[in-house]
Coordinates of C-alpha atoms and ligand atoms in Angstrom, one line a residue:
X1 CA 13.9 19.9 -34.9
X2 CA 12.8 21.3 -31.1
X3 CA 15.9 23.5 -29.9
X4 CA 16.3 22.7 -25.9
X5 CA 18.9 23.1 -23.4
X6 CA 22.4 22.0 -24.1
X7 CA 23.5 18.9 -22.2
X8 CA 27.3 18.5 -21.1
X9 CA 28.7 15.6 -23.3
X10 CA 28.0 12.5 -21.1
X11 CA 28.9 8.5 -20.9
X12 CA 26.2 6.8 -20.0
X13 CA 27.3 3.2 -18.6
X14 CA 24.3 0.7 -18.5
X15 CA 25.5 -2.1 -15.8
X16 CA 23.1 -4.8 -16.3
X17 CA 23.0 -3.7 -20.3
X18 CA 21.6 -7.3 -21.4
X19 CA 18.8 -7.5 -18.6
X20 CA 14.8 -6.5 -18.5
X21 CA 15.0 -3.0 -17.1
X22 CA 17.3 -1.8 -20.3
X23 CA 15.2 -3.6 -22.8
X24 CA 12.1 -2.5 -21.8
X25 CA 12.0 1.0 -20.2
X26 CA 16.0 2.3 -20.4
X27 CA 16.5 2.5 -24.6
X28 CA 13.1 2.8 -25.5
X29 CA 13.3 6.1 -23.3
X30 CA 16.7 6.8 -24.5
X31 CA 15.5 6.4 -28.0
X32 CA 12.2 8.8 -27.2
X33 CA 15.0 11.2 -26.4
X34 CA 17.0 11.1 -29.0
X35 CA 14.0 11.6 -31.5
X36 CA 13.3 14.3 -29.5
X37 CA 16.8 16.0 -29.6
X38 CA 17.1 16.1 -25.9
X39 CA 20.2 14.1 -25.3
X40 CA 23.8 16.0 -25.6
X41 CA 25.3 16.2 -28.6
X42 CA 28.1 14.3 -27.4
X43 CA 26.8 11.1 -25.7
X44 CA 27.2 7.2 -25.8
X45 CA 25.7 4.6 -24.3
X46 CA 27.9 1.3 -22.9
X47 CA 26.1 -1.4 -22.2
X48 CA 27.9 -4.0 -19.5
X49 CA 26.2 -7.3 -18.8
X50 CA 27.2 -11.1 -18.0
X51 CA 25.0 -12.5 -21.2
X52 CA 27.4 -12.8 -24.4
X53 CA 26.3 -11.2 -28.0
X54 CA 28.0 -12.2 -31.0
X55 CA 28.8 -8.3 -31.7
X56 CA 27.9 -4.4 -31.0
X57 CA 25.1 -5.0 -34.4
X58 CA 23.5 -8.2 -32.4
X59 CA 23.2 -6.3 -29.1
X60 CA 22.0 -3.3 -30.5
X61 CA 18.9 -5.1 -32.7
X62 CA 17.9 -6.9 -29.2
X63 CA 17.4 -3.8 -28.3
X64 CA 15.5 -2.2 -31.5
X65 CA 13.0 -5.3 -30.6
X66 CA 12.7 -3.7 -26.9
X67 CA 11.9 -0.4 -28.6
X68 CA 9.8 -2.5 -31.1
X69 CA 7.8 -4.1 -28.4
X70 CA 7.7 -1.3 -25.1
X71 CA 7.9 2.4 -27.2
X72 CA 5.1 4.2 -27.0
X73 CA 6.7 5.1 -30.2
X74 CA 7.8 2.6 -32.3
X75 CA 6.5 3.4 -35.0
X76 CA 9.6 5.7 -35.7
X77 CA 12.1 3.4 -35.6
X78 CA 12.7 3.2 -39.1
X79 CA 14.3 6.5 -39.6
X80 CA 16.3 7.3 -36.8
X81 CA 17.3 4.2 -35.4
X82 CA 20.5 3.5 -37.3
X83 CA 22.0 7.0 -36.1
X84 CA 20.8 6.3 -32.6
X85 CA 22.3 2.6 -32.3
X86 CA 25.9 3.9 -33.5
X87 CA 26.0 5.4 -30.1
X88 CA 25.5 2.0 -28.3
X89 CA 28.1 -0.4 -27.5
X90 CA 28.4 -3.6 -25.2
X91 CA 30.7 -5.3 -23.3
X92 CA 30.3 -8.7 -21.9
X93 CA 32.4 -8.2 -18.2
X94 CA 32.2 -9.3 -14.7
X95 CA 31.3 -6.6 -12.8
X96 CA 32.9 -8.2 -9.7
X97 CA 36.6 -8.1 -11.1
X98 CA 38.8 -4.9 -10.8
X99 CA 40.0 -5.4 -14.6
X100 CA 36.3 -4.3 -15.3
X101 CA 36.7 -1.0 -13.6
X102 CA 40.2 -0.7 -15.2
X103 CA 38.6 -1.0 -18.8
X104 CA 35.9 1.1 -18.1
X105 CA 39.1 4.3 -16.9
X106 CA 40.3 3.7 -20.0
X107 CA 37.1 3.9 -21.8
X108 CA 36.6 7.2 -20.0
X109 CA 40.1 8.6 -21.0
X110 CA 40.1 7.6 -24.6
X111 CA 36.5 9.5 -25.0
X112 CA 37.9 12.2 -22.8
X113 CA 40.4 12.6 -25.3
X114 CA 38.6 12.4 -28.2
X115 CA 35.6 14.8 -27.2
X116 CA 38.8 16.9 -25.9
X117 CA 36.4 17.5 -22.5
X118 CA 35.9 16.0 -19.4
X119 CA 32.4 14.3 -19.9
X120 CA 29.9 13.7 -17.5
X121 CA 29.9 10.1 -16.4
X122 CA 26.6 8.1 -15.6
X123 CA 27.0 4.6 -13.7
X124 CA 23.1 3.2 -14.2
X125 CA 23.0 0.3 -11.7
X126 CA 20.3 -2.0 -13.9
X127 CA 21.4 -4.6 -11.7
X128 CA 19.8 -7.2 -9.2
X129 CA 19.7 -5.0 -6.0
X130 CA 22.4 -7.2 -3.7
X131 CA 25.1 -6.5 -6.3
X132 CA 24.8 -2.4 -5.8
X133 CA 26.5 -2.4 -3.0
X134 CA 29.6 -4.4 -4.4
X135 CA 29.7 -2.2 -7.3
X136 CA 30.0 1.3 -5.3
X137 CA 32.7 -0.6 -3.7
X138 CA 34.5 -1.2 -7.0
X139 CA 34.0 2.3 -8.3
X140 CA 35.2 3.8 -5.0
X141 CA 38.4 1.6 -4.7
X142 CA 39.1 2.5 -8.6
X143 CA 38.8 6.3 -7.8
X144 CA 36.6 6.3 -10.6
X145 CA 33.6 8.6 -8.8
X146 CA 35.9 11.1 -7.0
X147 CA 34.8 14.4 -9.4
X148 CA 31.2 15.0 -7.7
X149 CA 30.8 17.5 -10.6
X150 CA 30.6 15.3 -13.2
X151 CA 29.8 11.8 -11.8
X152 CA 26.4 10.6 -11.1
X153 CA 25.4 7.2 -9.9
X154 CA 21.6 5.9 -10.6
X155 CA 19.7 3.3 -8.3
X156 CA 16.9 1.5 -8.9
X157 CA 14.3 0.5 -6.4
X158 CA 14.4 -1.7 -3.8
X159 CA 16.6 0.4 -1.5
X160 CA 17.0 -1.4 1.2
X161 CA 14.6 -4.2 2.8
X162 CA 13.6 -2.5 5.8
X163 CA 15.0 0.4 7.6
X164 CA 18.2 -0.6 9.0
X165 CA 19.3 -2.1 5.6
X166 CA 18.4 0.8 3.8
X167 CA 20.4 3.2 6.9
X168 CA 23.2 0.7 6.0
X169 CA 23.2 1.0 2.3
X170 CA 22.8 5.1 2.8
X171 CA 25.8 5.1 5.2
X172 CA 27.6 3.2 2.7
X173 CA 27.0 5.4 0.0
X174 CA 27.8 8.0 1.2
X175 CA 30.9 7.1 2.7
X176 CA 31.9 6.6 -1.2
X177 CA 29.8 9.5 -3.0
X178 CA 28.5 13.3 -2.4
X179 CA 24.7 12.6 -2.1
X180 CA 24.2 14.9 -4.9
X181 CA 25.8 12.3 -6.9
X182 CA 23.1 9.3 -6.2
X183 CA 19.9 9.4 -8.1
X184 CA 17.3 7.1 -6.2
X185 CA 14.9 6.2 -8.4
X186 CA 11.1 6.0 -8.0
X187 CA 9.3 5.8 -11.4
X188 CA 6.1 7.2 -9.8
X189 CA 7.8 10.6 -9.6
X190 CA 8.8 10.6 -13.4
X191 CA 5.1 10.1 -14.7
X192 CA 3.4 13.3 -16.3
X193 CA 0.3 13.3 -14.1
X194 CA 2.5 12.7 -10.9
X195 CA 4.3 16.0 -11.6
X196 CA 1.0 17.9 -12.5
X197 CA 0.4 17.4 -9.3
X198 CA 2.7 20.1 -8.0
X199 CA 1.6 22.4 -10.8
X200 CA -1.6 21.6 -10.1
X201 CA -1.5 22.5 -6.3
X202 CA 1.0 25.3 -6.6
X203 CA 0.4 27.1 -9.5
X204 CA -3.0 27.6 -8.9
X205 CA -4.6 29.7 -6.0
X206 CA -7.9 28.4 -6.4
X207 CA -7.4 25.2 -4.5
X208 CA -4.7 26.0 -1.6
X209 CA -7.4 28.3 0.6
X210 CA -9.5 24.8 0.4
X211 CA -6.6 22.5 0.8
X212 CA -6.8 21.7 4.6
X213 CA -8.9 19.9 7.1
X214 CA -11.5 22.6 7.3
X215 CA -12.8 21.8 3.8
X216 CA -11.2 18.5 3.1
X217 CA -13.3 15.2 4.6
X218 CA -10.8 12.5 3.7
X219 CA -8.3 11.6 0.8
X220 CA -7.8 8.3 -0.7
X221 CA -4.6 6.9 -3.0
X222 CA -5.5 3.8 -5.3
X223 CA -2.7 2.1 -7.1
X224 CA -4.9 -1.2 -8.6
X225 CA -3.3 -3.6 -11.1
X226 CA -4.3 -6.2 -13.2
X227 CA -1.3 -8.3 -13.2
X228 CA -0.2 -10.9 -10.9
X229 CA 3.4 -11.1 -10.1
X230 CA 4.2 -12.4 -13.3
X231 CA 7.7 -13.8 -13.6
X232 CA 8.8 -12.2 -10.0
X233 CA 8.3 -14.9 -7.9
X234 CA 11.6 -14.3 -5.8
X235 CA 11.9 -10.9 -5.7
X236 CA 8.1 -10.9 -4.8
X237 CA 8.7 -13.7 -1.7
X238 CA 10.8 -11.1 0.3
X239 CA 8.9 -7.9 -0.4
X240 CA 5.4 -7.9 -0.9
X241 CA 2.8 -5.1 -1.6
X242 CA 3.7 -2.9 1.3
X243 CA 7.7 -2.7 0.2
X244 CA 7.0 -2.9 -3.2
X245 CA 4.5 -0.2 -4.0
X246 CA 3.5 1.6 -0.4
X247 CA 6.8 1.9 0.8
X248 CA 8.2 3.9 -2.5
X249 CA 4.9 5.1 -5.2
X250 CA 2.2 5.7 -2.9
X251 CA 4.0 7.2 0.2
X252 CA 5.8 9.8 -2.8
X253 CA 1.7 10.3 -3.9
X254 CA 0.5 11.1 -0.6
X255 CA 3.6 13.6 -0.3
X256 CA 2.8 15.2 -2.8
X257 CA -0.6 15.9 -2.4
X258 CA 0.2 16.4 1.6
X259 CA 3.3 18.9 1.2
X260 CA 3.4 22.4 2.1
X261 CA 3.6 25.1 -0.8
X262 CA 7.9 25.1 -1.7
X263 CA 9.3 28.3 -1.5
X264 CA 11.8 27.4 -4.7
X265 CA 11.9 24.7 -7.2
X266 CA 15.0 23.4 -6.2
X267 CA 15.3 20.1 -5.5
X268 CA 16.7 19.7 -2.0
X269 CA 13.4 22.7 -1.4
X270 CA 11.0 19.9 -2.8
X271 CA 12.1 17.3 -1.2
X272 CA 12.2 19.1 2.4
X273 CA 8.4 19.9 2.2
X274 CA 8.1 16.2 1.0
X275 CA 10.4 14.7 4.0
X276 CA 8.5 16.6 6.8
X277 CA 5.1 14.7 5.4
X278 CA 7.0 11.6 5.9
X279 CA 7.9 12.7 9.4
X280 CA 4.3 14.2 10.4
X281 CA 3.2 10.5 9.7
X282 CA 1.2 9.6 12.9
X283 CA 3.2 6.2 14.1
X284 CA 0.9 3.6 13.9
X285 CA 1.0 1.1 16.9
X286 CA 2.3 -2.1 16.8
X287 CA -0.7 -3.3 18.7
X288 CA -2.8 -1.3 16.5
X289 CA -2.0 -2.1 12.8
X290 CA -4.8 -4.6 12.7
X291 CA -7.4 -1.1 13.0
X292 CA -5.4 0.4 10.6
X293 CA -4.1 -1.8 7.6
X294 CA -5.3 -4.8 5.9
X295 CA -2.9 -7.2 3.9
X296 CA -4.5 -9.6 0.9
X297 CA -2.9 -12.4 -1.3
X298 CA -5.0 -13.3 -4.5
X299 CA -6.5 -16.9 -5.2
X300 CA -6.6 -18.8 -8.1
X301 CA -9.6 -17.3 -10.4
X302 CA -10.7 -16.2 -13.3
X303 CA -9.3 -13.1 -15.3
X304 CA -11.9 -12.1 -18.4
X305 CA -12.4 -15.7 -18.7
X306 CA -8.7 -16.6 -18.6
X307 CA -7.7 -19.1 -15.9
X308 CA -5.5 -17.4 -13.3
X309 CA -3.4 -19.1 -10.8
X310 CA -3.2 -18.1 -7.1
X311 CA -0.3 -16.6 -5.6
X312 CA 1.1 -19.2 -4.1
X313 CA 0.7 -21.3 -7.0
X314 CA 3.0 -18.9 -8.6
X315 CA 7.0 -19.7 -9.8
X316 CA 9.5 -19.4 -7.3
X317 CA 6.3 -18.6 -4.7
X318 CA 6.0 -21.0 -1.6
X319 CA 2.9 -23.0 -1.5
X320 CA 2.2 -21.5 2.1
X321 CA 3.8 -18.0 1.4
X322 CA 2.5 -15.2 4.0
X323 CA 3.7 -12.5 1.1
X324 CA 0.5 -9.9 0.9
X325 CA -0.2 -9.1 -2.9
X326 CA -2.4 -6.5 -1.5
X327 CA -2.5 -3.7 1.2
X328 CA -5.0 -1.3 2.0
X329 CA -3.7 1.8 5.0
X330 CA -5.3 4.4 6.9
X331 CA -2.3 6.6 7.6
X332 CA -2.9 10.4 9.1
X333 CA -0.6 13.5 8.8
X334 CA -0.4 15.0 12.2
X335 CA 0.2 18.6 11.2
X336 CA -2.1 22.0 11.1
X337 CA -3.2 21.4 7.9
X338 CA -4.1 17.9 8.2
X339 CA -5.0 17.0 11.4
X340 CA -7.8 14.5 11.5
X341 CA -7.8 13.8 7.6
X342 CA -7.9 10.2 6.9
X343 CA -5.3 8.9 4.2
X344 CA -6.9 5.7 2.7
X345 CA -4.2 4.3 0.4
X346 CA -4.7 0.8 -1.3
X347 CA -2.6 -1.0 -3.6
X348 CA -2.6 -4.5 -5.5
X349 CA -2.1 -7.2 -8.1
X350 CA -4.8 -8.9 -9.8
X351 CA -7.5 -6.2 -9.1
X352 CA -10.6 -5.3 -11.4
X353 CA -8.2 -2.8 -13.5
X354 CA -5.7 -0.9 -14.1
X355 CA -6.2 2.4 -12.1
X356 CA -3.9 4.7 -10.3
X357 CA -5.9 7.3 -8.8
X358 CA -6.1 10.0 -6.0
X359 CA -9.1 11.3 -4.4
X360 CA -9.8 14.5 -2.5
X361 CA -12.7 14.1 -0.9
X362 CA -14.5 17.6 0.0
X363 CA -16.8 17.9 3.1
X364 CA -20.2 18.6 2.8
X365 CA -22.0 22.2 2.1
X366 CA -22.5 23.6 5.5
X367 CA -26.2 24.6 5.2
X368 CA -28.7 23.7 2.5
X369 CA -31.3 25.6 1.4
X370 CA -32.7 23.5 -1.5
X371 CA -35.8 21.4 -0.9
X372 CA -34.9 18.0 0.0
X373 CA -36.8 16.7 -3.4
X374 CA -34.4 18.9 -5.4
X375 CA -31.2 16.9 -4.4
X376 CA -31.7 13.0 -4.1
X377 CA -28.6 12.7 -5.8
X378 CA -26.8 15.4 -4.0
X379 CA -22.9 14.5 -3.0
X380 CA -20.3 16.6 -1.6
X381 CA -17.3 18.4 -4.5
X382 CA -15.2 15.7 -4.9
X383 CA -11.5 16.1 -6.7
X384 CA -10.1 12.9 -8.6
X385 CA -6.7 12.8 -10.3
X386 CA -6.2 10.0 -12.4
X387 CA -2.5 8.8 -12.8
X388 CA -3.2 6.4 -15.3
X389 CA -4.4 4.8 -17.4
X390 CA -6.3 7.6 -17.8
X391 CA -4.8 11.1 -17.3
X392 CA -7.2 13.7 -16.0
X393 CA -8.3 15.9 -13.3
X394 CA -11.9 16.2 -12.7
X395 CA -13.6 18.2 -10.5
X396 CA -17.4 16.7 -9.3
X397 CA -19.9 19.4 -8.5
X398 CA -23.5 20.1 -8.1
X399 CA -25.3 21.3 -11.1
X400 CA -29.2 21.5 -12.1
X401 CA -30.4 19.1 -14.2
X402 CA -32.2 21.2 -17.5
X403 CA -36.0 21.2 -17.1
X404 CA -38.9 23.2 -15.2
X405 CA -38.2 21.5 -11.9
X406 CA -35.3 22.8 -9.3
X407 CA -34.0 19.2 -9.6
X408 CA -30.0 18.8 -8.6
X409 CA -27.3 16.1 -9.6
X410 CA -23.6 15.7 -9.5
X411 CA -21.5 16.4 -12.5
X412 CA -17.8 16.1 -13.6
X413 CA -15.8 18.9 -15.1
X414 CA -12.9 17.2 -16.5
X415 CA -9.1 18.2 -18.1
X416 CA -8.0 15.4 -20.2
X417 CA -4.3 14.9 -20.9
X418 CA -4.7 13.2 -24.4
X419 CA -7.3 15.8 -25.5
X420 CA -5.6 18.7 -24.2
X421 CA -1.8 17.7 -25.7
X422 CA -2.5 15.0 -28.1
X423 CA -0.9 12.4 -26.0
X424 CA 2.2 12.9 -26.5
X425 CA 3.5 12.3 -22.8
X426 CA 6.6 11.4 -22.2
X427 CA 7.4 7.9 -19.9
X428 CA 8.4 8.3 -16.6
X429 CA 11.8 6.9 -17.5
X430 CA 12.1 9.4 -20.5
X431 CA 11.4 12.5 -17.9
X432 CA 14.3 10.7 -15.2
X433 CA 16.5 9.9 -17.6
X434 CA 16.9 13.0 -18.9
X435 CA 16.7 15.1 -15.3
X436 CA 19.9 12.6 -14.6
X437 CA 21.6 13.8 -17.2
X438 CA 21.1 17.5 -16.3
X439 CA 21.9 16.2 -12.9
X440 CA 18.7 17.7 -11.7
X441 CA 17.8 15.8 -8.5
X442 CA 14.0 16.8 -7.9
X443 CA 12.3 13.7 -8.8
X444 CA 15.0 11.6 -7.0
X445 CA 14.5 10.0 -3.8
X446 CA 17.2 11.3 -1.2
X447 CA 18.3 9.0 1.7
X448 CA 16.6 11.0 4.8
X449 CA 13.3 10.3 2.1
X450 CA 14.2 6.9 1.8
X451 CA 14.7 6.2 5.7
X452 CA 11.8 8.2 6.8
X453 CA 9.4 6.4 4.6
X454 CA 11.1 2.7 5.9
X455 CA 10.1 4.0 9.2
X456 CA 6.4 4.9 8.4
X457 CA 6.0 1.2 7.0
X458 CA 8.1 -0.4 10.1
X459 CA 5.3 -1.2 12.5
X460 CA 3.2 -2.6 9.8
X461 CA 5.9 -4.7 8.7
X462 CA 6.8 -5.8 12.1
X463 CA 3.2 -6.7 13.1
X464 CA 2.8 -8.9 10.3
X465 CA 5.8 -10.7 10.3
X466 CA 4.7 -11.4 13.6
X467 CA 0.9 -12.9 12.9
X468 CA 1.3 -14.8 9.9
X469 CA -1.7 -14.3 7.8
X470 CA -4.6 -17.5 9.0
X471 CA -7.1 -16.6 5.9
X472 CA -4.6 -16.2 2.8
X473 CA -5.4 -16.5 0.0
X474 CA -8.2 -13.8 0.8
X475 CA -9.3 -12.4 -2.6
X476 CA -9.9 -13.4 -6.2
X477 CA -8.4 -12.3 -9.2
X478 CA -10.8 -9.6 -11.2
X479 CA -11.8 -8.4 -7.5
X480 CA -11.1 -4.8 -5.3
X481 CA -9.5 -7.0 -3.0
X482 CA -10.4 -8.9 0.5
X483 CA -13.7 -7.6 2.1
X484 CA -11.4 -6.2 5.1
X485 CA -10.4 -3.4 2.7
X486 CA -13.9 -1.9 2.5
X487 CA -14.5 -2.4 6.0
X488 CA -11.3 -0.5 7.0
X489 CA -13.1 2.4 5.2
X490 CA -16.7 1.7 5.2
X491 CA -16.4 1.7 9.3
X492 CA -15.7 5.5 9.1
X493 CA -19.0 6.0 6.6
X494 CA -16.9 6.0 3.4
X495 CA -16.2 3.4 0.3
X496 CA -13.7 3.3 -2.3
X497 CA -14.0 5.1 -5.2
X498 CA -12.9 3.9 -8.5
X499 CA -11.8 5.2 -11.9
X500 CA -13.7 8.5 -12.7
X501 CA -15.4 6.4 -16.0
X502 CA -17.3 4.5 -13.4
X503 CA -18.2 7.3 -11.0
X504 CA -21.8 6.9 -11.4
X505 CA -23.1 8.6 -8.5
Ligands
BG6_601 C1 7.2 -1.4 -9.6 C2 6.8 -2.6 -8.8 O1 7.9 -0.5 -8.8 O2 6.0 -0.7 -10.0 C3 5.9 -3.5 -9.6 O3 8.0 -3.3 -8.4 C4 4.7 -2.7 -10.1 O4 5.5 -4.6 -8.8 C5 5.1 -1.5 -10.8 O5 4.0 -3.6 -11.0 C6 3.9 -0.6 -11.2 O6 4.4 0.4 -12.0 P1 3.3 1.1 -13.0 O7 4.1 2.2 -13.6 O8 2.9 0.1 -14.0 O9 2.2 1.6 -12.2

């Protein structure tokens, strides 16, 4: 068994233990670490929900079918999961009444007793996002948060609905907690190739004398997906693409790519260089957003021949929703190193595939002295790092094509995750889990984060809530989205790029 560092012994509460979120990323990941050995020796899970199970055993094989169904191992449930499931309990409890918080003291003290320690306390809020703010409420009026030290609250996404409900929320919470007690979570920030990122950049000097406006032409963030909005009609109706993904994953992505080098690998250090991206943001005018973003909503179509309905045809969707299902930016960083780099983000539902991708786009060679026969197929380096599905980094240059004749074409040198560590990558929730436990903040979202990328988003949001959409729906299922997205890029002489397999260029 793999030796790592010793965790303090922790309670991990699961409010919203019976729901989605716990089923399908929380124990699977928890599981993933136990295999692993990287949860304390001491730990247990309490589940707290509304939904009523017949016992501990019943709760606990709903869950083996989450693992069943969502692990990226579950294959290995046979021999571990007995031992692992002991650990779980659940509790069917209003999370509304005070005798809840009262049980959940004494909980505490009887396992305080028993492990003859003050554990480390985890509240995860797997909850619909209106009740968070309720439950802080409870947990502060209980006193049961007052130890910063060993008490760590966990959010999950949406925080906030625009900025002045998320500056409400933050000044809430941190009326109740120490902000190094609230771990804001964006998943993005958890996945393997996300991190590489910062590896990537930073511990490599190759690629920071080239990382600026002098050698970089433009840089584009794709976060494409296949699925519709599924069984998210609600939730869907009040945010929309740009809250749901821009706002959150691919404002963190273009951070991180954007950021200037840390100075430490502490977390507040990170998340500094991180927040002053956010703020170099140029403000996009109101009057302007039309020049600079483009919002879709899918039809009704065809996915690899399956019959697809449009969005507004969707549950819980109004037939004449204005929600966009797809958004496509041009943001720019007004700093030294950026100034004048385009930032073409795009993300979606229902688009050709599955692709989460960033491209660095290098300028051309300055001078070339090959003949022009030599290099039909010439195109400038070209950086692409694939997020997922796939997980590589491949860099596109010029090489000669075998043969008598000086004859030039672009080729890919590529690092591949799977072939280079068997792909055995953890999930992003397996990676965040685990950094909450260690109460290591890095890949958390901090409120000025938070706010400052609310802000970014404001005048988009604002402009289109005030000119509904006239051409929705604008773009069919299996598609790259409406035709404005290509314009928005093919006006300044580029186009899209998509996943690396179909680089053919
Ligand atoms: C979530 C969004 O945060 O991210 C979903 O709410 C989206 O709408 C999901 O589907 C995408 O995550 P991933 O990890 O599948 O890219």
């Amino acid at each position: 068994m793999q030796e790592h560092k010793k965790l303090p012994p922790t309670i991990l509460f699961i409010f919203g233990g019976s729901g989605d979120l716990t089923n399908r990323k929380l124990v699977p990941a928890l599981y993933n670490l136990y295999l692993d050995n990287y949860l304390p020796e001491q730990f247990i899970i309490i589940g707290v929900g509304r939904t009523s199970f017949g016992s501990d055993e019943e709760y606990r094989n709903k869950l083996r079918q989450g693992v069943q169904e969502f692990s990226r191992r579950k294959d290995e449930l046979e021999q571990k999961w007995k031992d692992f499931a002991s650990l779980i309990t659940y509790h069917e409890l209003d999370l509304s009444d005070d005798a809840t918080y009262q049980k959940i003291i004494s909980w505490i003290a009887e396992k305080s007793a028993s492990w003859q320690t003050k554990p480390t306390i985890i509240f995860y809020l797997a909850v619909a996002p209106q009740l968070a703010p309720g439950i802080a409420r409870k947990l502060s009026a209980q006193k049961i948060c007052e130890d910063p030290s060993c008490t760590r609250i966990v959010f999950e996404k949406p925080f906030g609905h625009d900025l002045a409900s998320a500056r409400e929320l933050n000044q809430l919470l941190s009326g109740i907690f120490a902000e190094d007690q609230i771990f804001r979570i964006d998943h993005y920030l958890g996945k393997e190739t996300v991190q590489n990122i910062l590896a990537f950049r930073f511990a490599n000097a190759l690629y920071e004398p080239i990382w600026n406006n002098n050698y970089i032409d433009h840089i584009q963030i794709t976060a494409a997906e296949t699925v519709g909005v599924e069984d998210r009609g609600s939730y869907y109706e009040q945010a929309g693409a740009l809250r749901d993904m821009v706002q959150n994953h691919v404002l963190q992505l273009l951070c991180m790519i954007a950021m200037e080098p840390p100075t430490s690998f502490e977390a507040n250090e990170i998340r500094n260089k991180k927040v002053d991206v956010l703020h170099a943001l140029r403000k996009i005018d109101t009057e302007e957003v039309h020049a600079h973003a483009v919002r879709g909503q899918y039809s009704e179509g065809w996915i690899k021949a399956k019959k697809v309905q449009g969005y507004r045809q969707e549950k819980n969707v109004s037939p004449k929703s204005p929600a966009e299902t797809f958004v496509a930016v041009k943001f720019f960083v007004d700093n030294w190193r950026w100034r004048n780099v385009p930032f073409y983000v795009r993300t979606g539902k229902y688009l050709h595939e599955k692709a989460t991708l960033i491209t660095i786009q290098f300028k051309s060679a300055p001078g070339y002295a090959f003949p022009k026969e030599a290099a039909e197929t010439w195109r400038p380096n070209r950086l692409t790092i694939s997020i997922q599905p796939e997980m590589d980094i491949r860099i596109r240059f010029q090489a000669k094509r075998p043969g008598p004749d000086m004859i030039l074409n672009p080729v890919d040198m590529i690092f591949s995750y799977a072939e280079a560590y068997d792909g055995k990558e953890p999930e992003a929730y397996e990676t965040l889990l685990e950094d909450v436990i260690s109460g290591n903040q890095t890949l958390f979202m901090r409120a000025d984060q938070v706010e400052a990328a609310w802000k970014v988003i404001t005048p988009i949001l604002e402009a289109w809530q005030n000119r509904l959409p006239v051409d929705f729906p604008n773009y069919a299922p299996d598609s790259w989205g409406p035709e404005d997205a290509e314009a928005l890029i093919a006006r300044d002489g580029h186009h899209w790029v998509t996943l690396p397999s179909k680089i053919k260029e």
